[in-house]
mmCIF file of C-alpha atoms in Angstrom:
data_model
loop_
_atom_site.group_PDB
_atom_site.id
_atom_site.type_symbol
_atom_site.label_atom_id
_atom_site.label_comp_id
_atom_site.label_asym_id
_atom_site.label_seq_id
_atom_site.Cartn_x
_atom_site.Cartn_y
_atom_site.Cartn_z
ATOM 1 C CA UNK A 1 196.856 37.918 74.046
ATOM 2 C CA UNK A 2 199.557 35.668 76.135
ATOM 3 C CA UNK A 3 200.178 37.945 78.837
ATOM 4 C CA UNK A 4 200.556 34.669 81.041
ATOM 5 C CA UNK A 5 202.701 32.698 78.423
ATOM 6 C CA UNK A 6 204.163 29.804 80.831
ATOM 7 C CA UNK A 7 202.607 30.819 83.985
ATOM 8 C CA UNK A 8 201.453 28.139 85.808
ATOM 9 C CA UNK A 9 198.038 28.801 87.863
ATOM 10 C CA UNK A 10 195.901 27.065 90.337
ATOM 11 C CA UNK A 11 192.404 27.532 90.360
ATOM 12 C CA UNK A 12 190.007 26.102 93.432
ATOM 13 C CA UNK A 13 186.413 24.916 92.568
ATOM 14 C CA UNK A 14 187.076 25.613 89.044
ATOM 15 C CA UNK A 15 184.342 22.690 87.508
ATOM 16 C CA UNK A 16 181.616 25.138 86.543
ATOM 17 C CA UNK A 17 181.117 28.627 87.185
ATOM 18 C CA UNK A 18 183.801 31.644 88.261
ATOM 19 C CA UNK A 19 186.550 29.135 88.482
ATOM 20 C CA UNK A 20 185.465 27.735 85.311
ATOM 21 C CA UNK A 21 185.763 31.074 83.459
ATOM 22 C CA UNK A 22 189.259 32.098 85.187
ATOM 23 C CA UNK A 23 190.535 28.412 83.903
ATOM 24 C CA UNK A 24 189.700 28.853 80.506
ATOM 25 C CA UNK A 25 190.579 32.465 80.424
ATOM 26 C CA UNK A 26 194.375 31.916 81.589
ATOM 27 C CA UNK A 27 194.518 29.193 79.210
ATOM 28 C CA UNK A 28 193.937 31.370 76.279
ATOM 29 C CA UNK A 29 196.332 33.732 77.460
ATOM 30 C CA UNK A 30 198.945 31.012 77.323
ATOM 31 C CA UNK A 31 199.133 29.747 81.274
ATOM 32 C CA UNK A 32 199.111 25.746 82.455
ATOM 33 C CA UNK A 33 196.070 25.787 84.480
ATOM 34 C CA UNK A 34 195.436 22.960 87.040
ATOM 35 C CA UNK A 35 191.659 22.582 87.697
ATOM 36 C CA UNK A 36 190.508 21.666 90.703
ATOM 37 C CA UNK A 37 186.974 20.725 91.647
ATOM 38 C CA UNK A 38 185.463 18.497 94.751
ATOM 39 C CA UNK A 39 183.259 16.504 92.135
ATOM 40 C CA UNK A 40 186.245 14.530 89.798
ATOM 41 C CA UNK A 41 183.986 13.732 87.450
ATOM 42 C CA UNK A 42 182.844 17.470 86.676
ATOM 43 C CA UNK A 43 186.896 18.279 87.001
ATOM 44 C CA UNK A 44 187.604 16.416 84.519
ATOM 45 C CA UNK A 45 185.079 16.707 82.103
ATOM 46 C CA UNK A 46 186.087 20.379 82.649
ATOM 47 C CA UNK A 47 189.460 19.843 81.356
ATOM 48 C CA UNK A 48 188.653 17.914 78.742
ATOM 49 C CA UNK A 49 186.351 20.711 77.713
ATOM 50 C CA UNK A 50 188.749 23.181 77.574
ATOM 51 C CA UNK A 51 191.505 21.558 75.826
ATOM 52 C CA UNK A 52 189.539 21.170 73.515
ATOM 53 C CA UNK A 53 188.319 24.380 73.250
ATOM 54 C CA UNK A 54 192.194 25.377 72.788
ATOM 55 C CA UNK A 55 193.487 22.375 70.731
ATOM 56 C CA UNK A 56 195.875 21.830 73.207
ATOM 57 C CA UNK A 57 196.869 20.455 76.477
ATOM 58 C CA UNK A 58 196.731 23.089 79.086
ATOM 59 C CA UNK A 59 194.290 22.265 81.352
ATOM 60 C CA UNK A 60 195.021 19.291 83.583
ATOM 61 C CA UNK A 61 192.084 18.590 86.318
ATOM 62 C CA UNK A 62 193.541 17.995 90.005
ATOM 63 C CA UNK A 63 190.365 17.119 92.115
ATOM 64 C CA UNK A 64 190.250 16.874 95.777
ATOM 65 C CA UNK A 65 188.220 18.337 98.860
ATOM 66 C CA UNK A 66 190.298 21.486 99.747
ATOM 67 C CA UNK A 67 188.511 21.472 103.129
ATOM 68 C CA UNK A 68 190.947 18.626 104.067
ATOM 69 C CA UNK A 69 194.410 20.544 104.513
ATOM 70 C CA UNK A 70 196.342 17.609 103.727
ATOM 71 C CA UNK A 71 194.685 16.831 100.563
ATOM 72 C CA UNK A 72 195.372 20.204 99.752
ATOM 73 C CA UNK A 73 199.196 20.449 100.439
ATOM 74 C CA UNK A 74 199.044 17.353 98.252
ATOM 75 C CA UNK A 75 197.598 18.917 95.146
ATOM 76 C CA UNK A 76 199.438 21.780 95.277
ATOM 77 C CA UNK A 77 202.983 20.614 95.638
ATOM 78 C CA UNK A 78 202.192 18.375 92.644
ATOM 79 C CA UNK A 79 200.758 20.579 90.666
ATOM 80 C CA UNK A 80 204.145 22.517 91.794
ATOM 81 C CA UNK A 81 206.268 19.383 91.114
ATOM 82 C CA UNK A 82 204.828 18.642 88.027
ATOM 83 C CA UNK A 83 204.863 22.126 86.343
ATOM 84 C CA UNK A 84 208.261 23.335 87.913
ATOM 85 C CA UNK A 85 206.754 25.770 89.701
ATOM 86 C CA UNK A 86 203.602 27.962 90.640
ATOM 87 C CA UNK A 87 202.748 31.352 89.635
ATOM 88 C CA UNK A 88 199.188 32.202 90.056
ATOM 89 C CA UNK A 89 196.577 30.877 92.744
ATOM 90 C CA UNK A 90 192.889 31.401 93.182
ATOM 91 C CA UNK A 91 191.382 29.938 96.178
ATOM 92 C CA UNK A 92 187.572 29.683 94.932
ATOM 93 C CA UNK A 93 186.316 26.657 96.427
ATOM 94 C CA UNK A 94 183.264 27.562 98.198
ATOM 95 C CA UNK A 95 179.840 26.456 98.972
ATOM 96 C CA UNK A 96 176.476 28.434 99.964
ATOM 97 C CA UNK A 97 173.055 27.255 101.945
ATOM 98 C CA UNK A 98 170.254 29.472 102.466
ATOM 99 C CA UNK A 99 169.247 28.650 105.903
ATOM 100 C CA UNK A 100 167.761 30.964 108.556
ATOM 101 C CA UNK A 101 169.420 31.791 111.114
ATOM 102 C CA UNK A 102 167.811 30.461 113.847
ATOM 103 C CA UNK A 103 167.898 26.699 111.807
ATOM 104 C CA UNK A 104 171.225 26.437 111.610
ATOM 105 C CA UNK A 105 173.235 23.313 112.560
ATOM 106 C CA UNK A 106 176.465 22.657 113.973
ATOM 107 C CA UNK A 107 176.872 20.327 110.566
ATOM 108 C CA UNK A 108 175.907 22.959 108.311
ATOM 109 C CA UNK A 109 178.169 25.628 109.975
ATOM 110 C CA UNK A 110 181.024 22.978 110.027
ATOM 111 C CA UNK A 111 180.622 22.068 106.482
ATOM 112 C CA UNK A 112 180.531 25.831 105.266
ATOM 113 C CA UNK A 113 183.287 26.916 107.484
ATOM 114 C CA UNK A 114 185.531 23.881 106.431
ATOM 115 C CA UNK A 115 185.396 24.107 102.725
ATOM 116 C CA UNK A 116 185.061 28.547 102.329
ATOM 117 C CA UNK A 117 187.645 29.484 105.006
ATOM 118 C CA UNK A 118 189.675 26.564 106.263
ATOM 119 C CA UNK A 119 189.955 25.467 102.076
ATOM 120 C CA UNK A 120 190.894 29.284 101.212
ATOM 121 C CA UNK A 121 193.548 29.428 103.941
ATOM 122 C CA UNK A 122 195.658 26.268 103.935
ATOM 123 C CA UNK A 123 195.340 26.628 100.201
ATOM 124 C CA UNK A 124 196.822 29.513 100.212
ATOM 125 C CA UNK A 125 199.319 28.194 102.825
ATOM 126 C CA UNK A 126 200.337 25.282 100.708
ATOM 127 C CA UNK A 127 200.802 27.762 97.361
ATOM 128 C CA UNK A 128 203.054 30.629 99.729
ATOM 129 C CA UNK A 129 205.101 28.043 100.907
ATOM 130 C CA UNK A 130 205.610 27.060 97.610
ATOM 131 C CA UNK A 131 206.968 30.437 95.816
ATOM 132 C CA UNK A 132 208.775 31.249 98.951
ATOM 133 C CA UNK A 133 211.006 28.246 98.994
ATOM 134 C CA UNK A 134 211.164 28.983 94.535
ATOM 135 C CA UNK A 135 212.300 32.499 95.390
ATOM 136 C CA UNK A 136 209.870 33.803 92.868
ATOM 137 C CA UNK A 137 206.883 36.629 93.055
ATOM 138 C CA UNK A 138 203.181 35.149 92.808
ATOM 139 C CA UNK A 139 199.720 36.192 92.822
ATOM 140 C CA UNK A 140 197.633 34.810 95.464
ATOM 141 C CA UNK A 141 193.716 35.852 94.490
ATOM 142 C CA UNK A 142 190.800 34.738 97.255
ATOM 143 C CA UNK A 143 187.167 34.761 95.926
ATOM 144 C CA UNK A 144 184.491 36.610 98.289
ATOM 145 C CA UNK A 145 181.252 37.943 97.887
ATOM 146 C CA UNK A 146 179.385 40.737 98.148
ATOM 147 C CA UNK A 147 177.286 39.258 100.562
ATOM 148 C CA UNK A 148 180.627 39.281 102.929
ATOM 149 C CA UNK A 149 180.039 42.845 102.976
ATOM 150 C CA UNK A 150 175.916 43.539 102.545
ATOM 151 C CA UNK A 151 173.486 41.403 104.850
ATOM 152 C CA UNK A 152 171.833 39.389 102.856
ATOM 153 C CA UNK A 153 168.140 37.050 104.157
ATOM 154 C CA UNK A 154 169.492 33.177 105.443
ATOM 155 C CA UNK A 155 172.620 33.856 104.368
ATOM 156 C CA UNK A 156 174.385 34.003 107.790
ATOM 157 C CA UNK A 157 177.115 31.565 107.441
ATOM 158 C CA UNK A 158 178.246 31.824 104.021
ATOM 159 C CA UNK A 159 178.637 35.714 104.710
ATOM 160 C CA UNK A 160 180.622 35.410 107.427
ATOM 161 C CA UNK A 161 182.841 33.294 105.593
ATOM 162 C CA UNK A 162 182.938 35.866 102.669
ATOM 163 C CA UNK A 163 183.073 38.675 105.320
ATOM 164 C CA UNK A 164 186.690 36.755 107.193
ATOM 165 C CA UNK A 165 187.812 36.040 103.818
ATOM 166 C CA UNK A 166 188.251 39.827 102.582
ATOM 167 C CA UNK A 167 190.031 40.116 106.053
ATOM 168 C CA UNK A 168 192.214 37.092 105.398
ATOM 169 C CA UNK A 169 193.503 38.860 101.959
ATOM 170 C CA UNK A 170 194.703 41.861 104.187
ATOM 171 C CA UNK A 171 196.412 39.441 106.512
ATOM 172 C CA UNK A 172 198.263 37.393 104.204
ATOM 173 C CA UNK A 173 199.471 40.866 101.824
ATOM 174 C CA UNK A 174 201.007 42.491 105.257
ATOM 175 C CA UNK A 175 202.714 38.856 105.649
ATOM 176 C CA UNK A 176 203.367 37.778 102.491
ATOM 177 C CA UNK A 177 204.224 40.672 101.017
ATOM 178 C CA UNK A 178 208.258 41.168 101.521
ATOM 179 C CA UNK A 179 208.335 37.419 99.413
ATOM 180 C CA UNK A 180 206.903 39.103 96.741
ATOM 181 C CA UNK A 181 203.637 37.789 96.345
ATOM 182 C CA UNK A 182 200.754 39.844 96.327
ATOM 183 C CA UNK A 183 197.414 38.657 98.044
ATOM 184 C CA UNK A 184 193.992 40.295 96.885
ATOM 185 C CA UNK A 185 190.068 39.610 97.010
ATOM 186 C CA UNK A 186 187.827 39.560 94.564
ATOM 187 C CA UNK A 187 184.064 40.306 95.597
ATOM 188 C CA UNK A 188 181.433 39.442 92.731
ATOM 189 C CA UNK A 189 177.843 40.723 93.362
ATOM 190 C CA UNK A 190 174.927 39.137 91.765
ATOM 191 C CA UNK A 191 176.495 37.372 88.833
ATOM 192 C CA UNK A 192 174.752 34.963 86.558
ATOM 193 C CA UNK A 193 175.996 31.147 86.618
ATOM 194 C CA UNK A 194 174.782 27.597 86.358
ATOM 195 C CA UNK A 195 174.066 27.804 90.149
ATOM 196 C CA UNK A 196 171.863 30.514 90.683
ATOM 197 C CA UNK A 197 169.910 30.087 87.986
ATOM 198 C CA UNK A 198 168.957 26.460 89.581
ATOM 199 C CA UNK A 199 168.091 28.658 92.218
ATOM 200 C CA UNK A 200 166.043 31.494 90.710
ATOM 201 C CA UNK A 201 165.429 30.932 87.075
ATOM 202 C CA UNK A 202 164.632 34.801 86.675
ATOM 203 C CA UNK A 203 168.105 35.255 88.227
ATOM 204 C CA UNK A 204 169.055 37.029 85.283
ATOM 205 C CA UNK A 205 166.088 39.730 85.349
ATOM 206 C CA UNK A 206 165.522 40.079 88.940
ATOM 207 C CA UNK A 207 169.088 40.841 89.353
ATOM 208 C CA UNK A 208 169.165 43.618 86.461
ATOM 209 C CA UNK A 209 166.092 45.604 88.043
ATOM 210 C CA UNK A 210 167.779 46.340 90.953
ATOM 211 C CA UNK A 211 171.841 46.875 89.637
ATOM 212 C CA UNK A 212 172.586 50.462 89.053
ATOM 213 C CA UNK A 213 174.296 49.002 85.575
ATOM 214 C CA UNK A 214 171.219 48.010 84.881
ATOM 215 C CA UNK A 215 172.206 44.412 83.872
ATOM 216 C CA UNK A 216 173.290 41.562 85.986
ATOM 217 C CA UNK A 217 177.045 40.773 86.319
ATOM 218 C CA UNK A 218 178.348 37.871 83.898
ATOM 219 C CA UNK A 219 181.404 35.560 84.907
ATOM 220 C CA UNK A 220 183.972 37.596 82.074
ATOM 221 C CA UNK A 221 182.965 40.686 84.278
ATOM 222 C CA UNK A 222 184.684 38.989 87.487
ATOM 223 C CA UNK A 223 187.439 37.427 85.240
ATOM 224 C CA UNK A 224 188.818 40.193 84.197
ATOM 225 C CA UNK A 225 189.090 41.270 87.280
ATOM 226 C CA UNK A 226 190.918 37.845 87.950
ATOM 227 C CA UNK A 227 193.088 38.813 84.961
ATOM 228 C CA UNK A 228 194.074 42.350 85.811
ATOM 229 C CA UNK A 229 195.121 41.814 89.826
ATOM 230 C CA UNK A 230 197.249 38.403 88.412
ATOM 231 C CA UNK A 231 199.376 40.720 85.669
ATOM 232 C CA UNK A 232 201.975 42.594 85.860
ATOM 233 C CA UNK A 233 200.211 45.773 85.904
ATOM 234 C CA UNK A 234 199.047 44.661 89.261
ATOM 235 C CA UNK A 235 202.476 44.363 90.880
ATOM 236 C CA UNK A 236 201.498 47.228 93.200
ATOM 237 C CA UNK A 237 198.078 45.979 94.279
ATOM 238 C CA UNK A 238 198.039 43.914 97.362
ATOM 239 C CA UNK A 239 195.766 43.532 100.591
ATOM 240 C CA UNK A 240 192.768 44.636 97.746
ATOM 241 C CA UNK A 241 189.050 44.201 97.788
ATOM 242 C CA UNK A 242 188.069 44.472 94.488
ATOM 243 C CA UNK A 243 183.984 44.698 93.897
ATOM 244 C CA UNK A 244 182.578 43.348 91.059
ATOM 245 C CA UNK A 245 178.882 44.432 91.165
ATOM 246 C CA UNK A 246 177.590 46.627 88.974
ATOM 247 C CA UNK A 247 176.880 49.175 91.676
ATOM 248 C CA UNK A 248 174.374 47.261 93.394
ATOM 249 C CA UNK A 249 176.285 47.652 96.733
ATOM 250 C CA UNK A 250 175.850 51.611 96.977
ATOM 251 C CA UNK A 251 172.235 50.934 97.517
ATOM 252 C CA UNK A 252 171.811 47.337 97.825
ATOM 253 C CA UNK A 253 167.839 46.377 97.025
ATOM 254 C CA UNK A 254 166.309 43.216 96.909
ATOM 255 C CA UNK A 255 164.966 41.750 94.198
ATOM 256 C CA UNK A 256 161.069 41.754 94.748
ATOM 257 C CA UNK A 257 160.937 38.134 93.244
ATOM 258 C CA UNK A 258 164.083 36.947 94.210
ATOM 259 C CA UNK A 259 163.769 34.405 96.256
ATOM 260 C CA UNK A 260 165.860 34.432 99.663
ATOM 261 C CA UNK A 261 165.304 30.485 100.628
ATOM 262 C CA UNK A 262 165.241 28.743 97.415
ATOM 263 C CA UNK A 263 163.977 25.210 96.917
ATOM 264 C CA UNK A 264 166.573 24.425 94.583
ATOM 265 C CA UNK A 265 170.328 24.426 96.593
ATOM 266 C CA UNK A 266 173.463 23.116 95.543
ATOM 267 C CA UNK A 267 175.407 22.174 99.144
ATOM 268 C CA UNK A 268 178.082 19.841 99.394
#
């Protein structure tokens, strides 16, 4: 399939993981995808990975801290520059700490709020500003979570962030919209990655006991959902929440061995 033949895309903390999957998966369908990832190292080695994967140069790695705003603008309007354009953008970038309410520090909350919703919005700000001044539609896609919508144990920050995130998509479709470019979330439930198995290495059963689906979700499940709201049989879609979960939501159990302060966290 090449349903994004010469598209040019933008993915956000795209080293492992969701961001990792959406990369690769635009890249077989024919798009230039610029990776970006905090870690340069793991950005890189990323891109390498995938070209290849392809047997061909599609993937080009563009690391940088999206929390900054300037270092954002930056790698956007070369990505832009370089590419002749911009097409597709997910803002992914995000990081997660367990940490009990009552625990929580200014640094923490700074750190969390900086790189999930500051990140998300001026990186979204950078890529409108972008296809306005081209004159051309786009696809603007924001990763949230389910947890933005269910309480989850320690989770407090992050949620919030996921929670003002789904909020932000609505925002930016009512403004964005007469340009053209459509804005939508994307809300993954429990889904299996490198991450949360460091976390919980019976992620993957814990998860399936208590999904109506009876399975937990995998990164191709939110993917395609990446896939679908960035083609053209998505030009009507905009100011979306689309939930990728399995279910779990309508009821929304804990695992009994999950564990909701892990001793294993990945925070940046």
């Amino acid at each position: 399939m090449t349903r994004f033949e010469g598209k040019n895309v933008f993915v956000t903390g795209a080293g492992q993981g969701i961001g990792y999957g959406v990369c690769r998966a635009f890249a077989l369908e024919g798009a230039f995808v610029a990776l970006n990832d905090y870690d340069a190292h793991l950005a890189e080695s990323a891109a390498g990975q995938l070209n290849q994967e392809l047997g061909a140069q599609r993937v080009t790695a563009f690391p940088g801290d999206v929390s900054d705003a300037n270092v954002v603008a930056a790698l956007i309007n070369t990505c832009a520059d370089q590419r002749g354009g911009l097409d597709i953008v997910l803002a992914n970038a995000g990081i997660t700490r367990y940490m009990p309410f009552l625990e929580a520090t200014p640094e923490v909350f700074d750190r969390i709020i900086n790189v999930n919703l500051r990140g998300t919005y001026f990186t979204v700000q950078a890529a409108a500003k972008r296809m306005i001044a081209a004159g051309k539609p786009g696809r603007i896609l924001l990763t949230s979570s389910i947890v933005g919508q269910v309480a989850f144990p320690n989770f407090s920050i992050y949620s919030l962030t996921k929670a003002a995130i789904q909020m932000l998509a609505k925002s930016l479709a009512l403004e964005l919209g007469s340009y053209g470019i459509t804005v939508n979330a994307i809300t993954p439930g429990a889904t299996l990655t490198e991450r949360v198995i460091r976390e919980d290495p019976d992620y993957e059963r814990n998860w399936a006991e208590v999904t109506v689906t009876g399975r937990v979700g995998y990164v191709e499940d939110v993917v395609a959902a990446a896939l679908f709201l960035a083609s053209p049989e998505a030009r009507q879609i905009n100011g979306h929440n689309l939930v990728v979960d399995g279910g779990w939501s309508l009821r929304s159990p804990l695992p009994d061995d999950h564990p909701t302060l892990p001793d294993q966290q990945d925070y940046a």
